[in-house]
Tab-separated table of C-alpha atoms in Angstrom:
chain	number	residue	atom	x	y	z
A	1	UNK	CA	-9.395	18.946	2.147
A	2	UNK	CA	-11.482	18.458	-0.916
A	3	UNK	CA	-8.206	17.033	-2.563
A	4	UNK	CA	-7.452	15.058	0.270
A	5	UNK	CA	-10.576	13.375	0.426
A	6	UNK	CA	-10.921	13.021	-3.352
A	7	UNK	CA	-7.385	11.492	-3.339
A	8	UNK	CA	-8.559	9.127	-0.634
A	9	UNK	CA	-11.541	8.117	-2.805
A	10	UNK	CA	-9.089	7.300	-5.727
A	11	UNK	CA	-6.715	5.496	-3.548
A	12	UNK	CA	-9.994	3.198	-2.088
A	13	UNK	CA	-10.900	2.296	-5.751
A	14	UNK	CA	-7.523	1.600	-7.064
A	15	UNK	CA	-5.736	0.005	-3.804
A	16	UNK	CA	-8.788	-1.177	-1.499
A	17	UNK	CA	-10.958	-2.494	-4.358
A	18	UNK	CA	-8.816	-3.224	-7.533
A	19	UNK	CA	-5.846	-4.844	-5.387
A	20	UNK	CA	-6.553	-5.789	-2.090
A	21	UNK	CA	-10.256	-7.000	-2.310
A	22	UNK	CA	-9.345	-9.816	-4.101
A	23	UNK	CA	-8.301	-11.850	-1.054
A	24	UNK	CA	-12.206	-11.353	-0.045
A	25	UNK	CA	-13.648	-13.248	-3.141
A	26	UNK	CA	-11.131	-15.939	-3.095
A	27	UNK	CA	-13.543	-18.489	-1.611
A	28	UNK	CA	-16.406	-17.894	-4.254
A	29	UNK	CA	-14.085	-17.535	-7.145
A	30	UNK	CA	-12.036	-20.802	-6.120
A	31	UNK	CA	-15.323	-22.452	-5.902
A	32	UNK	CA	-16.842	-21.282	-9.106
A	33	UNK	CA	-13.628	-21.691	-11.181
A	34	UNK	CA	-12.204	-24.604	-9.666
A	35	UNK	CA	-9.059	-23.365	-8.885
A	36	UNK	CA	-6.462	-24.911	-6.464
A	37	UNK	CA	-4.362	-22.894	-3.622
A	38	UNK	CA	-1.229	-22.789	-5.568
A	39	UNK	CA	-2.964	-21.435	-8.752
A	40	UNK	CA	-4.525	-18.616	-6.362
A	41	UNK	CA	-1.208	-17.853	-5.015
A	42	UNK	CA	0.256	-17.539	-8.354
A	43	UNK	CA	-2.774	-15.276	-9.696
A	44	UNK	CA	-2.654	-13.311	-6.465
A	45	UNK	CA	1.195	-12.438	-7.310
A	46	UNK	CA	0.189	-10.995	-10.552
A	47	UNK	CA	-1.069	-7.551	-9.541
A	48	UNK	CA	1.932	-7.045	-7.352
A	49	UNK	CA	4.258	-7.689	-10.258
A	50	UNK	CA	2.399	-5.129	-12.456
A	51	UNK	CA	2.393	-2.671	-9.844
A	52	UNK	CA	6.226	-2.790	-9.254
A	53	UNK	CA	6.044	-2.394	-13.418
A	54	UNK	CA	3.714	0.343	-13.295
A	55	UNK	CA	5.597	2.272	-10.398
A	56	UNK	CA	8.794	2.132	-12.639
A	57	UNK	CA	7.153	4.247	-15.330
A	58	UNK	CA	4.523	6.167	-13.294
A	59	UNK	CA	6.674	9.098	-12.411
A	60	UNK	CA	7.636	9.756	-16.022
A	61	UNK	CA	4.309	9.690	-17.209
A	62	UNK	CA	3.127	12.125	-14.578
A	63	UNK	CA	5.678	14.644	-15.632
A	64	UNK	CA	4.877	14.146	-19.458
A	65	UNK	CA	1.269	13.620	-19.406
A	66	UNK	CA	0.267	15.827	-16.220
A	67	UNK	CA	-1.397	14.726	-13.060
A	68	UNK	CA	-4.604	14.844	-14.497
A	69	UNK	CA	-4.351	12.665	-17.323
A	70	UNK	CA	-2.229	10.202	-15.643
A	71	UNK	CA	-4.874	9.697	-13.013
A	72	UNK	CA	-7.480	9.378	-15.550
A	73	UNK	CA	-5.551	6.606	-17.517
A	74	UNK	CA	-5.042	4.795	-14.006
A	75	UNK	CA	-8.719	4.812	-13.299
A	76	UNK	CA	-9.447	3.562	-16.834
A	77	UNK	CA	-6.910	0.655	-16.766
A	78	UNK	CA	-8.371	-0.108	-13.168
A	79	UNK	CA	-12.099	-0.367	-14.538
A	80	UNK	CA	-10.957	-2.222	-17.660
A	81	UNK	CA	-9.374	-5.016	-15.349
A	82	UNK	CA	-12.175	-5.005	-12.706
A	83	UNK	CA	-14.580	-5.642	-15.711
A	84	UNK	CA	-12.216	-8.653	-17.065
A	85	UNK	CA	-12.341	-10.194	-13.568
A	86	UNK	CA	-16.101	-9.926	-13.500
A	87	UNK	CA	-16.630	-11.610	-17.029
A	88	UNK	CA	-13.537	-13.909	-16.457
A	89	UNK	CA	-14.542	-17.535	-17.445
A	90	UNK	CA	-11.206	-19.254	-15.997
A	91	UNK	CA	-8.077	-18.743	-14.336
A	92	UNK	CA	-6.057	-17.238	-17.382
A	93	UNK	CA	-8.831	-14.383	-17.728
A	94	UNK	CA	-8.908	-13.844	-13.986
A	95	UNK	CA	-5.278	-13.662	-14.079
A	96	UNK	CA	-5.030	-10.900	-16.970
A	97	UNK	CA	-7.941	-8.905	-15.070
A	98	UNK	CA	-5.874	-8.706	-11.771
A	99	UNK	CA	-2.968	-8.120	-13.646
A	100	UNK	CA	-4.429	-4.974	-15.392
A	101	UNK	CA	-5.333	-3.796	-11.923
A	102	UNK	CA	-2.135	-3.808	-10.520
A	103	UNK	CA	-1.270	-1.598	-13.421
A	104	UNK	CA	-3.773	0.842	-12.334
A	105	UNK	CA	-2.376	1.104	-8.809
A	106	UNK	CA	1.178	1.691	-9.492
A	107	UNK	CA	-0.033	4.760	-11.613
A	108	UNK	CA	-2.603	6.225	-9.147
A	109	UNK	CA	0.154	7.385	-6.144
A	110	UNK	CA	2.453	9.149	-8.612
A	111	UNK	CA	-0.296	11.171	-10.173
A	112	UNK	CA	-1.932	12.434	-7.063
A	113	UNK	CA	1.631	13.179	-5.512
A	114	UNK	CA	2.015	15.245	-8.805
A	115	UNK	CA	-1.024	17.022	-8.553
A	116	UNK	CA	-0.721	17.469	-4.628
A	117	UNK	CA	2.775	19.266	-5.575
A	118	UNK	CA	1.087	21.533	-7.957
A	119	UNK	CA	-2.311	22.530	-5.975
A	120	UNK	CA	-1.654	21.859	-2.300
A	121	UNK	CA	0.618	24.488	-0.026
A	122	UNK	CA	3.645	22.383	1.109
A	123	UNK	CA	2.719	23.349	4.681
A	124	UNK	CA	-0.172	20.742	4.267
A	125	UNK	CA	1.368	17.931	2.344
A	126	UNK	CA	1.885	15.711	5.715
A	127	UNK	CA	-1.605	16.089	6.447
A	128	UNK	CA	-2.972	15.622	2.827
A	129	UNK	CA	-0.811	12.541	2.464
A	130	UNK	CA	-2.254	10.864	5.617
A	131	UNK	CA	-5.671	11.192	4.385
A	132	UNK	CA	-4.938	9.714	1.257
A	133	UNK	CA	-3.038	7.056	2.360
A	134	UNK	CA	-5.974	5.952	4.393
A	135	UNK	CA	-8.151	5.608	1.103
A	136	UNK	CA	-6.479	1.800	1.149
A	137	UNK	CA	-8.007	0.992	4.689
A	138	UNK	CA	-11.299	2.839	3.336
A	139	UNK	CA	-11.409	0.814	-0.030
A	140	UNK	CA	-11.084	-2.496	2.097
A	141	UNK	CA	-13.915	-1.560	4.405
A	142	UNK	CA	-16.088	-0.578	1.486
A	143	UNK	CA	-15.619	-3.900	-0.072
A	144	UNK	CA	-17.233	-5.573	3.056
A	145	UNK	CA	-21.103	-4.751	2.047
A	146	UNK	CA	-20.172	-6.361	-1.331
A	147	UNK	CA	-19.133	-9.504	0.172
A	148	UNK	CA	-21.916	-9.578	2.763
A	149	UNK	CA	-24.750	-9.068	0.373
A	150	UNK	CA	-22.892	-10.600	-2.780
A	151	UNK	CA	-20.935	-13.319	-1.478
A	152	UNK	CA	-22.405	-16.009	-4.139
A	153	UNK	CA	-22.385	-12.980	-6.857
A	154	UNK	CA	-18.856	-11.969	-7.149
A	155	UNK	CA	-19.102	-11.203	-10.776
A	156	UNK	CA	-21.858	-8.697	-10.172
A	157	UNK	CA	-19.486	-7.264	-7.255
A	158	UNK	CA	-16.588	-6.427	-9.377
A	159	UNK	CA	-19.005	-5.067	-12.060
A	160	UNK	CA	-19.899	-2.626	-9.542
A	161	UNK	CA	-16.227	-1.839	-8.594
A	162	UNK	CA	-15.706	-1.162	-12.467
A	163	UNK	CA	-18.707	1.305	-12.279
A	164	UNK	CA	-17.026	3.022	-9.261
A	165	UNK	CA	-13.779	3.449	-10.917
A	166	UNK	CA	-15.586	4.738	-14.324
A	167	UNK	CA	-17.090	7.466	-11.913
A	168	UNK	CA	-13.774	8.238	-10.405
A	169	UNK	CA	-12.313	8.802	-14.061
A	170	UNK	CA	-15.025	11.310	-14.723
A	171	UNK	CA	-14.412	13.140	-11.415
A	172	UNK	CA	-11.017	13.464	-11.934
A	173	UNK	CA	-11.315	15.446	-15.010
A	174	UNK	CA	-13.016	18.432	-12.711
A	175	UNK	CA	-11.049	18.061	-9.692
A	176	UNK	CA	-7.201	17.471	-10.790
A	177	UNK	CA	-5.337	20.058	-12.971
A	178	UNK	CA	-3.692	19.270	-15.931
A	179	UNK	CA	-0.352	19.655	-14.467
A	180	UNK	CA	3.153	18.188	-13.876
A	181	UNK	CA	4.964	18.515	-10.658
A	182	UNK	CA	5.481	22.067	-9.729
A	183	UNK	CA	8.770	23.147	-8.208
A	184	UNK	CA	9.509	26.666	-6.736
A	185	UNK	CA	12.253	28.587	-8.846
A	186	UNK	CA	14.820	28.621	-5.820
A	187	UNK	CA	14.899	24.984	-5.500
A	188	UNK	CA	18.057	23.111	-6.515
A	189	UNK	CA	18.443	19.739	-8.036
A	190	UNK	CA	18.978	17.015	-5.365
A	191	UNK	CA	22.467	16.022	-4.515
A	192	UNK	CA	23.873	12.500	-5.827
A	193	UNK	CA	22.699	9.691	-3.853
A	194	UNK	CA	25.718	8.874	-1.327
A	195	UNK	CA	27.005	5.276	-0.614
A	196	UNK	CA	25.525	5.702	2.898
A	197	UNK	CA	22.125	6.528	1.514
A	198	UNK	CA	22.353	3.862	-0.742
A	199	UNK	CA	23.238	1.366	2.471
A	200	UNK	CA	20.342	2.413	4.328
A	201	UNK	CA	17.857	2.399	1.520
A	202	UNK	CA	19.008	-1.124	0.987
A	203	UNK	CA	18.211	-2.040	4.571
A	204	UNK	CA	14.907	-0.377	4.363
A	205	UNK	CA	14.328	-2.240	1.092
A	206	UNK	CA	15.227	-5.675	2.820
A	207	UNK	CA	12.746	-4.892	5.629
A	208	UNK	CA	9.949	-3.905	3.384
A	209	UNK	CA	10.287	-7.062	0.880
A	210	UNK	CA	10.145	-9.204	4.299
A	211	UNK	CA	7.041	-7.702	5.817
A	212	UNK	CA	5.369	-7.957	2.332
A	213	UNK	CA	6.073	-11.477	1.948
A	214	UNK	CA	4.842	-12.380	5.345
A	215	UNK	CA	1.706	-10.312	4.868
A	216	UNK	CA	1.003	-11.871	1.709
A	217	UNK	CA	-0.319	-15.000	3.620
A	218	UNK	CA	-3.246	-12.586	5.113
A	219	UNK	CA	-3.882	-10.796	2.105
A	220	UNK	CA	-4.428	-13.528	-0.278
A	221	UNK	CA	-5.599	-16.230	2.038
A	222	UNK	CA	-6.933	-15.446	5.109
A	223	UNK	CA	-10.771	-15.378	4.053
A	224	UNK	CA	-10.326	-18.799	2.260
A	225	UNK	CA	-8.743	-20.322	5.335
A	226	UNK	CA	-11.728	-19.250	7.729
A	227	UNK	CA	-14.057	-20.696	4.864
A	228	UNK	CA	-12.162	-23.781	4.433
A	229	UNK	CA	-10.575	-24.661	7.522
A	230	UNK	CA	-12.953	-22.915	9.978
A	231	UNK	CA	-16.269	-23.855	8.108
A	232	UNK	CA	-17.384	-20.342	8.265
A	233	UNK	CA	-19.890	-19.089	5.482
A	234	UNK	CA	-18.423	-17.154	2.645
A	235	UNK	CA	-20.420	-14.039	3.777
A	236	UNK	CA	-18.905	-13.972	7.241
A	237	UNK	CA	-15.509	-13.192	5.674
A	238	UNK	CA	-16.502	-9.717	5.143
A	239	UNK	CA	-16.141	-8.911	8.775
A	240	UNK	CA	-12.295	-9.832	8.550
A	241	UNK	CA	-11.770	-6.994	5.755
A	242	UNK	CA	-14.236	-4.459	7.722
A	243	UNK	CA	-12.072	-4.959	10.665
A	244	UNK	CA	-8.647	-4.496	8.505
A	245	UNK	CA	-10.045	-1.241	7.152
A	246	UNK	CA	-11.015	0.136	10.480
A	247	UNK	CA	-7.764	-0.653	12.259
A	248	UNK	CA	-5.719	0.288	9.357
A	249	UNK	CA	-7.113	4.013	9.552
A	250	UNK	CA	-5.321	4.062	12.703
A	251	UNK	CA	-1.922	2.996	11.204
A	252	UNK	CA	-1.065	6.680	9.895
A	253	UNK	CA	-0.638	7.725	13.633
A	254	UNK	CA	1.100	4.928	14.692
A	255	UNK	CA	3.738	5.601	11.812
A	256	UNK	CA	3.896	9.233	12.913
A	257	UNK	CA	4.326	8.361	16.524
A	258	UNK	CA	6.964	5.859	15.308
A	259	UNK	CA	8.920	8.344	13.459
A	260	UNK	CA	8.901	10.665	16.524
A	261	UNK	CA	9.897	8.158	18.989
A	262	UNK	CA	12.070	4.872	17.783
A	263	UNK	CA	11.501	3.421	14.564
A	264	UNK	CA	13.343	0.105	15.135
A	265	UNK	CA	11.408	-0.707	18.234
A	266	UNK	CA	8.061	0.214	16.804
A	267	UNK	CA	8.937	-1.813	13.854
A	268	UNK	CA	9.623	-4.837	15.793
A	269	UNK	CA	6.271	-4.591	17.828
A	270	UNK	CA	4.220	-4.178	14.641
A	271	UNK	CA	6.110	-7.226	12.984
A	272	UNK	CA	5.417	-9.478	16.058
A	273	UNK	CA	1.479	-8.110	15.893
A	274	UNK	CA	1.529	-9.110	12.367
A	275	UNK	CA	2.907	-12.404	13.023
A	276	UNK	CA	0.474	-12.692	16.152
A	277	UNK	CA	-2.566	-12.144	13.467
A	278	UNK	CA	-1.484	-14.888	11.402
A	279	UNK	CA	-0.887	-17.411	14.110
A	280	UNK	CA	-4.250	-16.535	15.833
A	281	UNK	CA	-6.015	-17.095	12.737
A	282	UNK	CA	-4.635	-20.368	12.253
A	283	UNK	CA	-5.565	-21.606	15.562
A	284	UNK	CA	-8.859	-20.401	15.749
A	285	UNK	CA	-10.490	-20.202	12.164
A	286	UNK	CA	-13.759	-21.134	13.160
A	287	UNK	CA	-14.209	-18.618	15.653
A	288	UNK	CA	-15.579	-15.356	14.117
A	289	UNK	CA	-14.873	-13.197	17.030
A	290	UNK	CA	-11.202	-14.246	17.358
A	291	UNK	CA	-11.059	-14.193	13.456
A	292	UNK	CA	-12.201	-10.747	13.250
A	293	UNK	CA	-9.568	-9.548	16.167
A	294	UNK	CA	-6.749	-10.978	14.143
A	295	UNK	CA	-7.701	-8.846	11.267
A	296	UNK	CA	-7.849	-5.830	13.686
A	297	UNK	CA	-4.246	-6.690	14.674
A	298	UNK	CA	-3.368	-7.392	10.965
A	299	UNK	CA	-4.923	-4.060	9.912
A	300	UNK	CA	-3.160	-2.019	12.407
A	301	UNK	CA	0.436	-3.689	12.176
A	302	UNK	CA	0.455	-3.609	8.118
A	303	UNK	CA	-0.866	-0.122	7.653
A	304	UNK	CA	1.276	1.287	10.278
A	305	UNK	CA	4.532	-0.562	8.723
A	306	UNK	CA	3.873	0.482	5.618
A	307	UNK	CA	3.390	4.370	6.765
A	308	UNK	CA	6.687	3.911	8.727
A	309	UNK	CA	8.421	2.705	5.444
A	310	UNK	CA	6.977	5.671	3.633
A	311	UNK	CA	8.250	8.089	5.830
A	312	UNK	CA	11.482	6.553	5.937
A	313	UNK	CA	11.819	6.487	2.201
A	314	UNK	CA	10.988	10.265	2.101
A	315	UNK	CA	13.696	10.986	4.558
A	316	UNK	CA	16.519	9.053	3.194
A	317	UNK	CA	16.273	10.745	-0.061
A	318	UNK	CA	15.557	14.616	0.282
A	319	UNK	CA	14.631	15.858	-3.186
A	320	UNK	CA	13.712	12.889	-4.884
A	321	UNK	CA	9.938	12.676	-3.752
A	322	UNK	CA	9.404	10.635	-7.053
A	323	UNK	CA	11.888	7.740	-6.059
A	324	UNK	CA	11.982	7.986	-2.042
A	325	UNK	CA	8.515	6.915	-1.187
A	326	UNK	CA	8.196	4.498	-4.325
A	327	UNK	CA	11.369	2.370	-3.326
A	328	UNK	CA	9.953	0.829	-0.095
A	329	UNK	CA	6.335	0.244	-1.374
A	330	UNK	CA	7.804	-1.304	-4.781
A	331	UNK	CA	9.706	-3.754	-2.266
A	332	UNK	CA	6.917	-4.598	-0.244
A	333	UNK	CA	4.811	-5.478	-3.362
A	334	UNK	CA	7.950	-7.630	-4.616
A	335	UNK	CA	7.692	-9.411	-1.271
A	336	UNK	CA	4.029	-9.918	-1.739
A	337	UNK	CA	4.369	-11.525	-5.158
A	338	UNK	CA	6.972	-13.490	-3.870
A	339	UNK	CA	5.132	-14.675	-0.676
A	340	UNK	CA	1.756	-15.326	-2.649
A	341	UNK	CA	3.015	-18.490	-4.604
A	342	UNK	CA	4.836	-19.670	-1.890
A	343	UNK	CA	1.952	-19.727	1.017
A	344	UNK	CA	-0.177	-21.198	-1.993
A	345	UNK	CA	2.081	-24.189	-2.446
A	346	UNK	CA	2.624	-24.433	1.234
A	347	UNK	CA	-0.970	-24.318	1.753
A	348	UNK	CA	-1.373	-27.402	-1.049
A	349	UNK	CA	1.203	-29.217	0.829
A	350	UNK	CA	1.185	-28.619	4.371
A	351	UNK	CA	-2.486	-27.318	4.704
A	352	UNK	CA	-3.521	-23.855	6.058
A	353	UNK	CA	-2.614	-24.025	9.806
A	354	UNK	CA	1.052	-25.229	9.141
A	355	UNK	CA	1.469	-22.670	6.013
A	356	UNK	CA	0.202	-19.781	8.504
A	357	UNK	CA	2.476	-20.891	11.284
A	358	UNK	CA	5.679	-20.862	9.277
A	359	UNK	CA	4.585	-17.518	7.703
A	360	UNK	CA	4.322	-16.230	11.501
A	361	UNK	CA	7.447	-17.632	12.447
A	362	UNK	CA	9.261	-15.787	9.590
A	363	UNK	CA	7.847	-12.491	10.916
A	364	UNK	CA	9.179	-13.177	14.244
A	365	UNK	CA	12.645	-13.625	12.861
A	366	UNK	CA	12.448	-10.279	10.965
A	367	UNK	CA	11.199	-8.503	13.981
A	368	UNK	CA	14.526	-10.031	16.000
A	369	UNK	CA	16.447	-8.025	13.405
A	370	UNK	CA	14.717	-4.639	13.639
A	371	UNK	CA	17.715	-3.050	15.332
A	372	UNK	CA	19.094	-2.969	11.932
A	373	UNK	CA	16.368	-0.777	10.455
A	374	UNK	CA	17.637	2.640	9.408
A	375	UNK	CA	16.520	5.527	11.665
A	376	UNK	CA	18.787	8.259	10.661
A	377	UNK	CA	18.582	10.788	7.694
A	378	UNK	CA	20.999	12.036	5.211
A	379	UNK	CA	24.604	11.827	6.250
A	380	UNK	CA	24.046	12.112	9.975
A	381	UNK	CA	26.094	9.228	12.189
A	382	UNK	CA	24.461	6.797	13.819
A	383	UNK	CA	23.103	8.050	17.130
A	384	UNK	CA	22.962	11.842	16.267
A	385	UNK	CA	19.793	13.832	16.029
A	386	UNK	CA	17.703	13.278	13.143
A	387	UNK	CA	15.947	16.764	12.904
A	388	UNK	CA	12.463	17.520	13.490
A	389	UNK	CA	10.189	14.318	13.220
A	390	UNK	CA	6.866	13.530	11.633
A	391	UNK	CA	5.361	13.242	8.265
A	392	UNK	CA	5.478	16.966	7.497
A	393	UNK	CA	9.002	17.443	8.511
A	394	UNK	CA	9.728	14.782	6.374
A	395	UNK	CA	8.248	16.677	3.184
A	396	UNK	CA	9.300	20.056	4.415
A	397	UNK	CA	12.978	18.592	3.878
A	398	UNK	CA	12.527	17.612	-0.045
A	399	UNK	CA	12.965	20.879	-1.593
A	400	UNK	CA	16.603	22.292	-1.226
A	401	UNK	CA	17.966	25.549	-2.198
A	402	UNK	CA	21.372	26.287	-3.832
A	403	UNK	CA	23.213	25.734	-0.429
A	404	UNK	CA	21.716	22.593	0.361
A	405	UNK	CA	19.128	23.886	2.930
A	406	UNK	CA	15.537	23.063	3.119
A	407	UNK	CA	13.340	25.412	1.549
A	408	UNK	CA	10.762	26.887	3.985
A	409	UNK	CA	6.938	26.278	3.211
A	410	UNK	CA	5.184	29.241	2.731
A	411	UNK	CA	1.587	29.119	4.119
A	412	UNK	CA	0.509	31.674	2.297
A	413	UNK	CA	1.284	30.274	-1.133
A	414	UNK	CA	-1.327	29.220	-3.241
A	415	UNK	CA	-1.004	27.235	-6.209
A	416	UNK	CA	-3.980	26.733	-8.924
A	417	UNK	CA	-3.951	25.520	-12.326
């Protein structure tokens, strides 16, 4: 539990503060630096691009540098990016800062996954992962007091975030051992990826990309919408992110239930909720209660979908923990990177209401296509049993023996550095 809570704290800093808190401060940043919506959209895409690039090399770094030093590198890079943002005088320096923050985000999860493989018993990986993944919601919620108290002092807020990142680096030295992934001696190399697995991974990646594309409108422009179109004070936008963070904590539960029941139907429902949140915010930007309710809907839908994609990626690639959960998150980030400048240009051309309505319509279309979502594991034909459901079961199937059978977790097994 100590490791799980610590991991959630690091995720809160690198994901919640260094990456997703940017949208919360768009109104004061845009006013101070004189940025147009299309420029904000381009800047909002930069940390997503750097996240993808960092995710490609992070598993290699986690193995060669060890979990401790990779996590410390992530925190150091994050603190540097946050500091650059706090001192940025123009759009270029702001873009550099958010790009560097995206690198920090891409490095952190592989480092924590490597440490978890080394020090946490495999029978607890599901629970520990759920707690760590909740760190994004925690970080988003933590940013709320900053914008409520420091709405007009965004530079000081980002400087404070940088201090938190430095504290995280120091604590990392004491909590995470200097290890790479630890694999039991009886584990066999994963089998080659079959054409059927590639087909299912492709479908998963397409849905992940499209969800990221649609969600980019909310993450980057929701606070600016309620300030510009709804005439709400900048400090009031903090309640949106508080609602997103609180509702997001329930996403892990919904994702696990989806994996146990019907993933395609659940994905369709959550995509419809995601689209509804966009439409509701665009329809009533001046009503703080309805705006906060739309944020609740968005937070639950977004975190549920990312959790569902995480479990599906793990299940589709047994024995490849450095690849299975990475692919859908990379696809989500690519979708957000593509969507951010598009919605910025649409806002500039058509206005906030029409731009959000267009993205909501795209989300509805993607939801209609949900029967194509991959729901089986490995080589089982469509419609056959998928094995034991749930996040822990997904982790239990990661390590295979020489006969290709999952290695049973040993609850009495304790790994230390």
